[in-house]
PDB file of C-alpha atoms in Angstrom:
ATOM      1  CA  UNK A1008      16.390 -23.638  40.842  1.00 78.00           C
ATOM      2  CA  UNK A1009      12.933 -22.821  42.154  1.00 84.00           C
ATOM      3  CA  UNK A1010       9.655 -22.917  40.279  1.00 88.00           C
ATOM      4  CA  UNK A1011       9.320 -19.124  40.172  1.00 89.00           C
ATOM      5  CA  UNK A1012      12.787 -18.834  38.632  1.00 89.00           C
ATOM      6  CA  UNK A1013      11.808 -21.287  35.890  1.00 91.00           C
ATOM      7  CA  UNK A1014       8.571 -19.402  35.296  1.00 92.00           C
ATOM      8  CA  UNK A1015      10.342 -16.025  35.137  1.00 91.00           C
ATOM      9  CA  UNK A1016      13.068 -17.316  32.814  1.00 91.00           C
ATOM     10  CA  UNK A1017      10.454 -18.870  30.523  1.00 92.00           C
ATOM     11  CA  UNK A1018       8.485 -15.609  30.481  1.00 92.00           C
ATOM     12  CA  UNK A1019      11.542 -13.470  29.727  1.00 90.00           C
ATOM     13  CA  UNK A1020      12.626 -15.901  27.012  1.00 91.00           C
ATOM     14  CA  UNK A1021       9.201 -15.934  25.332  1.00 92.00           C
ATOM     15  CA  UNK A1022       8.970 -12.141  25.379  1.00 89.00           C
ATOM     16  CA  UNK A1023      12.469 -11.892  23.908  1.00 88.00           C
ATOM     17  CA  UNK A1024      11.727 -14.387  21.134  1.00 89.00           C
ATOM     18  CA  UNK A1025       8.479 -12.592  20.308  1.00 88.00           C
ATOM     19  CA  UNK A1026      10.244  -9.225  20.158  1.00 85.00           C
ATOM     20  CA  UNK A1027      13.152 -10.490  18.040  1.00 84.00           C
ATOM     21  CA  UNK A1028      10.774 -12.108  15.528  1.00 85.00           C
ATOM     22  CA  UNK A1029       8.900  -8.816  15.112  1.00 84.00           C
ATOM     23  CA  UNK A1030      11.962  -6.545  14.980  1.00 80.00           C
ATOM     24  CA  UNK A1031      14.364  -8.435  12.712  1.00 76.00           C
ATOM     25  CA  UNK A1032      15.344  -5.305  10.762  1.00 75.00           C
ATOM     26  CA  UNK A1033      16.092  -3.172  13.834  1.00 80.00           C
ATOM     27  CA  UNK A1034      19.518  -4.531  14.775  1.00 84.00           C
ATOM     28  CA  UNK A1035      20.106  -2.084  17.645  1.00 84.00           C
ATOM     29  CA  UNK A1036      16.736  -2.891  19.232  1.00 81.00           C
ATOM     30  CA  UNK A1037      17.295  -6.641  18.888  1.00 83.00           C
ATOM     31  CA  UNK A1038      20.745  -6.347  20.451  1.00 87.00           C
ATOM     32  CA  UNK A1039      19.385  -4.227  23.297  1.00 85.00           C
ATOM     33  CA  UNK A1040      16.548  -6.642  24.061  1.00 86.00           C
ATOM     34  CA  UNK A1041      18.947  -9.601  23.930  1.00 87.00           C
ATOM     35  CA  UNK A1042      21.267  -7.914  26.441  1.00 90.00           C
ATOM     36  CA  UNK A1043      18.332  -7.045  28.690  1.00 88.00           C
ATOM     37  CA  UNK A1044      17.129 -10.643  28.478  1.00 90.00           C
ATOM     38  CA  UNK A1045      20.529 -11.960  29.488  1.00 92.00           C
ATOM     39  CA  UNK A1046      20.729  -9.482  32.373  1.00 90.00           C
ATOM     40  CA  UNK A1047      17.216 -10.427  33.513  1.00 89.00           C
ATOM     41  CA  UNK A1048      18.035 -14.141  33.463  1.00 91.00           C
ATOM     42  CA  UNK A1049      21.296 -13.483  35.335  1.00 91.00           C
ATOM     43  CA  UNK A1050      19.505 -11.530  38.072  1.00 89.00           C
ATOM     44  CA  UNK A1051      16.704 -14.111  38.234  1.00 90.00           C
ATOM     45  CA  UNK A1052      19.312 -16.803  38.887  1.00 90.00           C
ATOM     46  CA  UNK A1053      21.293 -14.584  41.321  1.00 89.00           C
ATOM     47  CA  UNK A1054      18.652 -12.602  43.270  1.00 88.00           C
ATOM     48  CA  UNK A1055      21.009 -11.914  46.174  1.00 90.00           C
ATOM     49  CA  UNK A1056      23.195  -9.878  43.820  1.00 91.00           C
ATOM     50  CA  UNK A1057      20.393  -7.335  43.274  1.00 90.00           C
ATOM     51  CA  UNK A1058      20.114  -6.949  47.043  1.00 91.00           C
ATOM     52  CA  UNK A1059      23.864  -6.334  47.343  1.00 92.00           C
ATOM     53  CA  UNK A1060      23.778  -3.756  44.548  1.00 92.00           C
ATOM     54  CA  UNK A1061      20.713  -2.116  46.121  1.00 92.00           C
ATOM     55  CA  UNK A1062      22.384  -1.897  49.534  1.00 92.00           C
ATOM     56  CA  UNK A1063      25.536  -0.481  47.947  1.00 92.00           C
ATOM     57  CA  UNK A1064      23.654   2.400  46.296  1.00 92.00           C
ATOM     58  CA  UNK A1065      21.393   3.037  49.289  1.00 92.00           C
ATOM     59  CA  UNK A1066      18.175   1.212  48.382  1.00 90.00           C
ATOM     60  CA  UNK A1067      16.702  -1.164  50.955  1.00 88.00           C
ATOM     61  CA  UNK A1068      15.995  -4.270  48.892  1.00 90.00           C
ATOM     62  CA  UNK A1069      16.895  -5.634  45.471  1.00 88.00           C
ATOM     63  CA  UNK A1070      13.212  -5.845  44.541  1.00 86.00           C
ATOM     64  CA  UNK A1071      12.850  -2.119  45.280  1.00 90.00           C
ATOM     65  CA  UNK A1072      15.843  -1.350  43.063  1.00 89.00           C
ATOM     66  CA  UNK A1073      14.355  -3.336  40.182  1.00 87.00           C
ATOM     67  CA  UNK A1074      11.021  -1.570  40.707  1.00 90.00           C
ATOM     68  CA  UNK A1075      12.663   1.881  40.614  1.00 92.00           C
ATOM     69  CA  UNK A1076      14.582   1.008  37.467  1.00 90.00           C
ATOM     70  CA  UNK A1077      11.388  -0.135  35.770  1.00 89.00           C
ATOM     71  CA  UNK A1078       9.608   3.072  36.743  1.00 94.00           C
ATOM     72  CA  UNK A1079      12.396   5.015  35.003  1.00 93.00           C
ATOM     73  CA  UNK A1080      12.205   2.747  31.951  1.00 88.00           C
ATOM     74  CA  UNK A1081       8.427   3.122  31.856  1.00 92.00           C
ATOM     75  CA  UNK A1082       8.679   6.929  31.813  1.00 95.00           C
ATOM     76  CA  UNK A1083      11.371   6.831  29.149  1.00 92.00           C
ATOM     77  CA  UNK A1084       9.240   4.598  26.925  1.00 90.00           C
ATOM     78  CA  UNK A1085       6.126   6.675  27.617  1.00 95.00           C
ATOM     79  CA  UNK A1086       7.862   9.902  26.599  1.00 95.00           C
ATOM     80  CA  UNK A1087       9.396   8.266  23.533  1.00 92.00           C
ATOM     81  CA  UNK A1088       5.982   6.974  22.413  1.00 94.00           C
ATOM     82  CA  UNK A1089       4.419  10.384  23.038  1.00 96.00           C
ATOM     83  CA  UNK A1090       7.055  12.038  20.843  1.00 96.00           C
ATOM     84  CA  UNK A1091       6.479   9.454  18.106  1.00 94.00           C
ATOM     85  CA  UNK A1092       2.702   9.960  18.218  1.00 97.00           C
ATOM     86  CA  UNK A1093       3.143  13.744  17.944  1.00 97.00           C
ATOM     87  CA  UNK A1094       5.424  13.257  14.934  1.00 97.00           C
ATOM     88  CA  UNK A1095       2.901  10.926  13.273  1.00 97.00           C
ATOM     89  CA  UNK A1096       0.116  13.437  13.916  1.00 97.00           C
ATOM     90  CA  UNK A1097       2.181  16.123  12.163  1.00 97.00           C
ATOM     91  CA  UNK A1098       2.769  13.827   9.180  1.00 97.00           C
ATOM     92  CA  UNK A1099      -0.929  12.952   8.913  1.00 97.00           C
ATOM     93  CA  UNK A1100      -1.872  16.630   9.127  1.00 97.00           C
ATOM     94  CA  UNK A1101       0.582  17.514   6.351  1.00 97.00           C
ATOM     95  CA  UNK A1102      -0.713  14.689   4.158  1.00 97.00           C
ATOM     96  CA  UNK A1103      -4.324  15.759   4.729  1.00 96.00           C
ATOM     97  CA  UNK A1104      -3.437  19.326   3.726  1.00 96.00           C
ATOM     98  CA  UNK A1105      -1.719  18.179   0.547  1.00 95.00           C
ATOM     99  CA  UNK A1106      -4.638  15.939  -0.396  1.00 95.00           C
ATOM    100  CA  UNK A1107      -7.116  18.761   0.224  1.00 94.00           C
ATOM    101  CA  UNK A1108      -5.103  21.230  -1.862  1.00 93.00           C
ATOM    102  CA  UNK A1109      -4.701  18.731  -4.709  1.00 92.00           C
ATOM    103  CA  UNK A1110      -8.404  17.900  -4.585  1.00 91.00           C
ATOM    104  CA  UNK A1111      -9.349  21.581  -4.686  1.00 88.00           C
ATOM    105  CA  UNK A1112      -6.979  22.232  -7.599  1.00 88.00           C
ATOM    106  CA  UNK A1113      -8.396  19.285  -9.546  1.00 87.00           C
ATOM    107  CA  UNK A1114     -11.956  20.513  -8.992  1.00 84.00           C
ATOM    108  CA  UNK A1115     -11.160  24.053 -10.202  1.00 84.00           C
ATOM    109  CA  UNK A1116      -9.387  22.700 -13.283  1.00 81.00           C
ATOM    110  CA  UNK A1117     -12.363  20.488 -14.076  1.00 69.00           C
ATOM    111  CA  UNK A1118     -14.814  23.399 -13.886  1.00 64.00           C
ATOM    112  CA  UNK A1119     -12.909  25.557 -16.419  1.00 55.00           C
TER     113      UNK A1119
END
């Protein structure tokens, strides 16, 4: 096992531990990250397998295949975060409206 493999496995393991500690309640997310961690470690230890898979599906190198997959994952996560931010903005707007209406009602009741 080379030094870069040890470094990559340590990095993947630390990221996984950090994520699992923060997301204990989200069982699906913890399971997904654990499976991704195991797959990452497997492909780190067997880099020639990514090249074989890449050649089979028509991509030149295994590193290119991993890069393309991460671009897709990045866009998926980006769009998911965008949707979540929009939802949170709608919730904050609704809360601000309710607070304003309640404040205005309390002021008019106090003036009578």
